[in-house]
Coordinates of C-alpha atoms and ligand atoms in Angstrom, one line a residue:
M1 CA -10.7 22.6 -46.2
S2 CA -12.0 25.5 -44.5
P3 CA -9.4 28.3 -43.4
T4 CA -10.1 28.1 -39.7
E5 CA -9.2 23.9 -39.8
S6 CA -5.8 23.7 -39.0
R7 CA -3.8 21.8 -41.3
I8 CA -1.2 19.0 -40.9
R9 CA 2.2 20.6 -40.9
V10 CA 4.9 18.8 -42.6
F11 CA 8.9 19.7 -42.2
I12 CA 11.2 18.6 -45.0
V13 CA 14.8 17.7 -44.7
E14 CA 16.1 17.5 -48.3
D15 CA 19.6 18.9 -49.7
E16 CA 18.3 19.2 -53.4
T17 CA 16.5 22.1 -54.0
I18 CA 14.5 20.8 -56.9
V19 CA 13.4 17.7 -55.1
A20 CA 12.5 20.0 -51.9
H21 CA 10.5 22.2 -54.3
D22 CA 8.8 19.4 -55.9
L23 CA 7.9 18.1 -52.3
V24 CA 6.4 21.2 -51.1
R25 CA 4.1 21.4 -54.2
M26 CA 3.0 18.0 -53.7
L27 CA 2.1 18.5 -49.9
E28 CA 0.1 21.6 -50.8
S29 CA -2.1 19.8 -53.0
L30 CA -2.8 17.3 -51.0
G31 CA -4.1 19.9 -48.6
Y32 CA -0.8 19.6 -46.0
E33 CA 1.0 22.6 -44.7
P34 CA 4.6 22.7 -45.7
A35 CA 6.3 23.8 -42.3
G36 CA 9.9 24.6 -43.7
T37 CA 12.6 22.9 -45.1
A38 CA 16.2 22.4 -44.3
V39 CA 19.1 20.9 -46.1
S40 CA 21.5 19.7 -43.2
G41 CA 20.8 17.8 -40.0
E42 CA 21.6 21.0 -37.9
Q43 CA 19.6 23.2 -39.6
A44 CA 16.8 20.7 -39.7
L45 CA 17.1 20.6 -35.7
S46 CA 17.0 24.1 -35.0
Q47 CA 13.9 25.1 -37.5
I48 CA 12.0 22.2 -36.3
A49 CA 12.6 23.4 -32.7
L50 CA 11.1 26.6 -33.8
R51 CA 8.5 25.4 -36.3
R52 CA 7.0 22.4 -34.4
P53 CA 5.6 20.4 -37.2
D54 CA 3.2 17.3 -36.9
I55 CA 5.7 15.3 -39.1
V56 CA 9.2 15.0 -41.0
L57 CA 9.9 13.7 -44.3
M58 CA 13.9 13.2 -44.0
D59 CA 16.5 12.3 -46.9
I60 CA 19.4 10.3 -45.8
A61 CA 22.5 12.0 -47.5
L62 CA 22.3 15.7 -46.3
Q63 CA 24.4 18.5 -46.3
G64 CA 27.0 18.9 -43.2
E65 CA 28.1 16.9 -40.4
R66 CA 24.9 14.7 -39.5
D67 CA 23.1 12.3 -42.0
G68 CA 19.7 12.1 -42.1
I69 CA 19.5 9.0 -39.9
E70 CA 21.3 10.6 -37.0
T71 CA 18.9 13.7 -37.4
A72 CA 15.8 11.7 -37.5
D73 CA 17.2 10.0 -34.0
E74 CA 17.8 13.3 -32.4
I75 CA 14.4 14.6 -33.6
R76 CA 12.7 11.4 -32.2
R77 CA 14.7 11.9 -28.7
R78 CA 14.1 15.6 -28.7
H79 CA 10.4 16.2 -29.8
H80 CA 9.0 12.6 -30.0
L81 CA 7.9 13.5 -33.9
P82 CA 6.9 10.8 -36.5
V83 CA 9.9 11.1 -39.3
I84 CA 9.4 9.2 -42.8
F85 CA 12.7 8.7 -44.7
L86 CA 12.6 9.7 -48.3
T87 CA 15.9 8.3 -50.1
A88 CA 17.5 6.7 -52.9
L89 CA 19.7 4.9 -50.7
G90 CA 18.4 1.0 -49.8
D91 CA 21.9 -1.3 -48.8
A92 CA 21.4 -3.4 -46.0
P93 CA 23.6 -1.2 -43.6
T94 CA 21.7 1.9 -44.5
L95 CA 18.5 0.3 -43.5
Q96 CA 20.0 -1.3 -40.3
R97 CA 20.7 1.9 -39.4
A98 CA 17.8 3.4 -40.0
K99 CA 15.5 0.7 -38.4
L100 CA 17.2 1.3 -34.9
T101 CA 15.7 4.9 -35.3
E102 CA 12.1 3.6 -35.4
P103 CA 10.7 5.4 -38.6
F104 CA 7.3 5.9 -39.4
G105 CA 7.9 4.9 -43.1
Y106 CA 10.7 4.5 -45.7
L107 CA 9.9 5.9 -49.0
F108 CA 12.5 5.2 -52.1
K109 CA 13.1 8.2 -54.6
P110 CA 11.3 8.8 -57.1
F111 CA 8.2 8.8 -55.5
E112 CA 4.5 9.3 -56.0
Q113 CA 2.0 11.5 -54.7
R114 CA -0.5 8.8 -53.3
E115 CA 2.7 7.2 -51.8
I116 CA 3.6 10.2 -49.9
H117 CA 0.1 10.6 -48.9
A118 CA -0.7 7.2 -47.6
S119 CA 2.6 7.1 -45.6
I120 CA 1.9 10.4 -44.0
E121 CA -1.7 9.4 -43.1
M122 CA -0.4 6.0 -41.6
A123 CA 2.5 7.4 -39.7
L124 CA 0.3 10.2 -37.9
Y125 CA -2.2 7.4 -37.1
K126 CA 0.2 5.2 -36.0
H127 CA 2.1 8.1 -33.8
A128 CA -1.5 9.2 -32.3
M129 CA -1.9 5.9 -31.1
E130 CA 1.7 5.5 -29.7
E131 CA 1.4 8.9 -28.0
S132 CA -2.0 7.9 -26.5
L133 CA -0.7 4.2 -25.2
R134 CA 2.6 6.4 -23.7
E135 CA 0.3 9.0 -21.8
S136 CA -2.2 5.8 -20.5
E137 CA 1.0 4.2 -19.4
A138 CA 1.9 7.5 -17.8
K139 CA -1.2 7.5 -15.7
L140 CA -0.8 3.9 -14.8
R141 CA 2.5 4.5 -13.3
D142 CA 1.1 7.6 -11.8
S143 CA -1.9 5.7 -10.2
E144 CA 0.2 2.9 -9.2
A145 CA 2.7 5.4 -7.2
R146 CA -0.4 7.0 -5.7
Q147 CA -1.9 3.7 -4.5
R148 CA 1.5 2.9 -3.1
D149 CA 1.4 6.4 -1.3
S150 CA -1.9 5.8 0.1
G151 CA -1.4 2.4 1.4
V152 CA 1.7 3.7 3.4
M153 CA -0.5 6.2 4.6
L154 CA -3.4 4.0 5.5
Q155 CA -0.6 1.7 7.5
N156 CA 0.6 4.9 9.4
L157 CA -2.9 6.1 10.4
A158 CA -3.9 2.3 11.6
R159 CA -0.6 2.4 13.7
H160 CA -1.1 6.0 15.0
L161 CA -5.0 5.0 15.8
Q162 CA -3.9 2.3 17.6
D163 CA -1.5 4.0 19.7
A164 CA -4.2 6.4 20.4
G165 CA -6.6 3.9 21.1
E166 CA -4.1 2.4 23.4
K167 CA -3.2 5.7 25.4
E168 CA -7.2 6.2 25.6
R169 CA -7.7 2.8 26.8
S170 CA -5.0 3.3 29.5
R171 CA -6.6 6.9 30.6
L172 CA -10.1 5.2 31.0
A173 CA -8.9 2.5 32.9
H174 CA -7.2 4.7 35.5
E175 CA -10.1 6.6 35.6
L176 CA -12.5 4.1 35.9
H177 CA -10.1 2.4 38.7
D178 CA -9.6 5.4 40.6
E179 CA -12.8 7.4 40.3
L180 CA -15.5 5.0 40.4
G181 CA -13.5 2.2 42.4
Q182 CA -12.7 4.7 45.2
T183 CA -16.4 5.8 45.4
L184 CA -17.8 2.4 45.3
T185 CA -15.3 1.4 48.3
A186 CA -16.8 4.8 50.3
M187 CA -20.0 3.6 49.7
K188 CA -19.4 -0.1 50.9
M189 CA -17.7 1.5 54.1
D190 CA -20.8 3.6 54.7
V191 CA -23.2 0.9 54.3
A192 CA -21.3 -1.3 56.9
W193 CA -21.4 1.5 59.0
I194 CA -25.1 1.9 58.8
L195 CA -25.6 -1.9 59.3
S196 CA -23.6 -1.6 62.5
K197 CA -25.6 1.3 63.7
L198 CA -29.1 -0.4 62.6
P199 CA -30.9 -2.2 65.7
A200 CA -31.4 -5.9 65.7
D201 CA -35.2 -5.7 65.4
Q202 CA -35.1 -3.6 62.1
S203 CA -34.7 -6.6 59.9
A204 CA -36.2 -5.4 56.7
L205 CA -33.8 -2.6 56.9
R206 CA -31.1 -4.5 57.7
A207 CA -31.8 -7.2 54.9
R208 CA -32.0 -4.1 52.4
A209 CA -28.5 -2.8 53.7
V210 CA -27.0 -6.2 53.3
D211 CA -28.3 -6.2 49.9
L212 CA -26.8 -2.7 49.3
A213 CA -23.4 -4.1 50.3
K214 CA -23.6 -7.1 47.9
L215 CA -24.3 -4.8 45.1
A216 CA -21.6 -2.3 45.9
D217 CA -19.1 -5.2 45.8
H218 CA -20.3 -6.7 42.9
T219 CA -20.2 -3.4 41.2
L220 CA -16.6 -2.7 42.5
K221 CA -15.1 -6.3 41.2
A222 CA -17.1 -5.6 37.6
V223 CA -15.1 -2.1 37.7
R224 CA -12.0 -3.9 38.3
R225 CA -12.4 -6.3 35.8
L226 CA -13.4 -3.8 33.1
S227 CA -10.6 -1.2 33.9
Q228 CA -8.0 -4.5 34.2
E229 CA -8.9 -5.6 30.6
M230 CA -8.8 -2.1 29.4
R231 CA -5.4 -1.7 30.2
P232 CA -4.1 -4.4 32.6
G233 CA -2.3 -2.8 35.6
V234 CA 0.0 -6.1 35.5
L235 CA 1.3 -5.5 32.3
D236 CA 2.9 -1.9 33.3
D237 CA 3.7 -3.0 37.0
L238 CA 5.1 -6.5 36.5
G239 CA 5.5 -7.0 32.5
L240 CA 4.4 -9.3 29.9
P241 CA 5.0 -12.9 31.1
A242 CA 2.9 -11.8 34.6
A243 CA 0.4 -10.0 32.5
L244 CA 0.1 -13.1 30.5
E245 CA -0.7 -15.3 33.0
W246 CA -3.2 -13.1 34.8
Q247 CA -5.1 -12.8 30.8
A248 CA -5.1 -16.8 30.7
T249 CA -6.3 -17.3 34.1
E250 CA -8.9 -14.6 33.6
F251 CA -9.9 -16.3 30.3
S252 CA -10.3 -19.7 31.6
E253 CA -12.3 -18.6 34.3
R254 CA -14.3 -16.8 32.0
T255 CA -14.7 -19.5 29.0
G256 CA -14.0 -22.8 30.8
I257 CA -11.1 -23.7 28.2
P258 CA -7.8 -24.4 29.9
C259 CA -5.2 -22.0 29.0
R260 CA -1.4 -23.0 29.6
V261 CA 1.4 -20.0 29.6
K262 CA 5.1 -21.0 29.5
T263 CA 7.3 -18.4 29.3
S264 CA 11.0 -18.3 29.1
I265 CA 12.0 -14.9 28.4
E266 CA 14.1 -12.5 30.9
E267 CA 12.5 -9.5 31.8
G268 CA 12.7 -6.1 30.0
R269 CA 13.8 -7.7 26.7
L270 CA 11.1 -6.1 24.6
T271 CA 9.8 -2.3 25.0
K272 CA 6.9 -1.2 26.6
N273 CA 5.1 -1.1 23.2
Q274 CA 6.4 -4.3 21.9
D275 CA 4.9 -5.7 25.2
T276 CA 1.5 -4.1 24.9
A277 CA 1.3 -5.2 21.0
L278 CA 2.3 -9.0 21.9
F279 CA -0.4 -8.9 24.9
R280 CA -3.1 -7.4 22.8
I281 CA -2.6 -10.0 19.9
V282 CA -2.7 -12.4 22.9
Q283 CA -5.9 -11.0 23.7
E284 CA -7.3 -11.1 20.1
G285 CA -5.8 -14.8 19.8
L286 CA -7.7 -16.0 22.7
T287 CA -10.9 -14.2 21.8
N288 CA -11.1 -15.7 18.4
A289 CA -10.1 -19.3 20.0
S290 CA -13.3 -18.9 22.1
R291 CA -15.0 -17.9 19.3
H292 CA -14.4 -19.6 16.4
S293 CA -12.0 -22.9 17.0
Q294 CA -14.3 -25.1 19.4
A295 CA -11.0 -25.9 21.0
T296 CA -10.6 -27.7 24.5
A297 CA -7.1 -26.6 25.4
I298 CA -4.9 -23.3 24.4
D299 CA -1.2 -22.9 24.9
I300 CA 0.5 -19.5 25.1
I301 CA 4.4 -19.9 24.6
L302 CA 6.9 -16.9 25.0
E303 CA 10.4 -17.3 24.3
E304 CA 13.8 -16.2 22.9
A305 CA 15.4 -18.0 19.6
D306 CA 17.7 -16.7 17.2
G307 CA 18.2 -13.4 18.3
A308 CA 14.2 -12.9 18.3
V309 CA 11.4 -13.0 20.9
I310 CA 9.1 -15.7 19.5
L311 CA 5.2 -15.6 20.8
R312 CA 2.9 -18.8 20.1
I313 CA -0.7 -19.1 20.5
A314 CA -2.0 -22.9 19.6
D315 CA -5.2 -24.0 20.2
N316 CA -6.5 -27.8 19.4
G317 CA -9.7 -26.4 17.6
R318 CA -11.1 -27.0 13.9
G319 CA -8.0 -25.1 12.5
I320 CA -8.4 -21.6 10.6
R321 CA -8.6 -22.2 6.9
D322 CA -6.0 -20.7 4.4
D323 CA -8.9 -18.4 3.2
E324 CA -10.0 -17.3 6.5
A325 CA -6.2 -16.8 7.5
R326 CA -5.6 -14.7 4.7
G327 CA -8.4 -12.1 6.2
G328 CA -10.2 -9.7 4.1
R329 CA -13.2 -8.1 5.9
S330 CA -12.8 -9.1 9.6
L331 CA -10.3 -6.9 11.4
G332 CA -8.9 -9.2 14.2
L333 CA -6.1 -10.7 12.5
L334 CA -5.3 -7.7 10.2
G335 CA -4.9 -5.8 13.8
M336 CA -2.6 -8.6 14.7
H337 CA -0.1 -8.2 11.7
E338 CA -0.5 -4.5 12.0
R339 CA 0.6 -4.5 15.9
A340 CA 3.4 -7.0 15.1
A341 CA 4.8 -4.8 12.1
A342 CA 4.6 -1.6 14.2
A343 CA 6.3 -3.6 17.0
G344 CA 9.0 -4.5 14.1
G345 CA 8.0 -8.0 13.9
R346 CA 5.7 -10.0 11.9
T347 CA 2.8 -12.6 12.5
S348 CA 2.2 -16.1 10.7
I349 CA -1.0 -17.7 11.2
K350 CA -1.5 -21.4 10.3
G351 CA -4.3 -24.1 10.7
T352 CA -4.5 -27.5 10.4
P353 CA -7.9 -29.3 10.0
G354 CA -9.5 -30.7 12.8
R355 CA -5.9 -30.2 14.8
G356 CA -5.8 -26.4 15.6
T357 CA -4.8 -23.1 14.7
T358 CA -1.2 -21.6 15.7
I359 CA -0.3 -17.9 15.5
T360 CA 3.4 -17.1 15.8
V361 CA 4.6 -13.6 16.2
T362 CA 8.4 -13.0 15.7
I363 CA 9.9 -9.9 17.0
P364 CA 13.9 -9.5 16.2
L365 CA 15.6 -8.1 19.0
P366 CA 17.9 -5.1 18.4
G367 CA 21.6 -6.0 17.6
A368 CA 20.6 -9.3 16.6
E369 CA 19.8 -10.8 13.2
A370 CA 16.9 -13.0 13.0
A371 CA 17.0 -16.2 11.3
P372 CA 15.0 -16.4 8.3
Ligands
ATP1 N1 -8.3 -19.8 16.3 C1 -9.3 -19.6 15.1 N2 -9.8 -21.0 14.7 C2 -10.4 -21.2 13.9 N3 -10.9 -20.2 13.1 C3 -10.4 -19.1 13.3 C4 -9.5 -18.9 14.5 N4 -9.2 -17.5 14.4 C5 -9.8 -16.7 13.6 N5 -10.5 -18.0 12.8 C6 -11.5 -17.5 11.6 O1 -10.7 -16.2 11.2 C7 -11.7 -15.2 10.8 C8 -10.8 -13.9 10.9 O2 -10.7 -13.6 12.3 P1 -10.5 -12.3 12.7 O3 -10.3 -11.9 13.9 O4 -10.1 -11.3 11.4 O5 -12.3 -11.9 12.7 P2 -13.5 -12.0 13.6 O6 -13.0 -12.8 14.7 O7 -14.5 -12.9 12.9 O8 -14.1 -10.6 14.0 P3 -13.2 -9.3 14.6 O9 -12.8 -8.5 13.2 O10 -14.3 -8.9 15.5 O11 -12.0 -10.0 15.2 C9 -12.6 -15.8 11.8 O12 -14.4 -15.1 11.3 C10 -12.8 -17.0 12.0 O13 -13.4 -17.5 10.6
MG2 MG1 -11.4 -11.7 15.9

């Protein structure tokens, strides 16, 4: 062995000086480095803390208060070091006690050099494996914790984005409605004024002015619809039931699918954010029904039961499949779950093949324990 190569350091705990001496010689001839000797458990513990060996050979009958088994247990707890017992004792109670300290070997005196050699090598290898397993487990626990943390962060981020998006839509809706709406109204009035001043024989000019008035009117309606869709004024002014009625009528006119609304909740049972969450869930539910379900009728039911507000969106279409309902890549259903969770509630989505899909959102009311 070259002088720079570090040798395995072996600590000996043995109360008989002659045996300890023999062991030191044996270790040296095997190429190990004797890292110190102790005659009692107490001495062993203080020396091992100082000398930091790689492995410990331990007699069981020792001087002092602690025997070798207690000492080995303490070494395992404090330093995670492998211990091999070297003893004349082989009775069942001793073996039972020794076993509990999870020793890396148990050799009877008198021992042979090759037994010592083999036992040390096996013990070191097994110990290294156990350490690397312990490290991997720690890393795994660590990465699991990080994954949990980042899941929570993502959820917070999603909520924040939804919140920010809602505020931005509201701002844009007002801007559209006020700025564009007023300008277009002014244009309409100006065109009407021009029309009133145009002589009857200017038919080409009059026709243009009439077209212009129609165009302004059409654009004004489009702006109103857009701003309503972005943030329905009714939701803020008249509350959720009225906003749902408006949404259903608008949806039926646009798609031709009849949509009925039945609400039986009192005004103001939910916060503004909860109202907004339910309204957006209905918007996505209706969009999905028109895009994916081939339904010919949709029912929206909003009611209070068992201390919770319950919203149901039921279509009579093809019925969502379980794998679709579990979601994955698309954002619509995920957004529903997120919005319901942010509002303190939960969503369930169920489909029956050929009979339709029902989305149920349950939002427990404050102070009431919702039924499970
Ligand atoms: N009412 C429904 N009836 C039948 N299938 C549905 C219904 N609603 C959703 N699905 C199915 O579930 C899938 C997931 O819906 P989700 O709203 O998450 O996504 P998407 O509508 O496809 O896309 P987007 O992210 O734009 O909403 C849909 O692609 C569709 O296959
Ligand atoms: Mg969708």
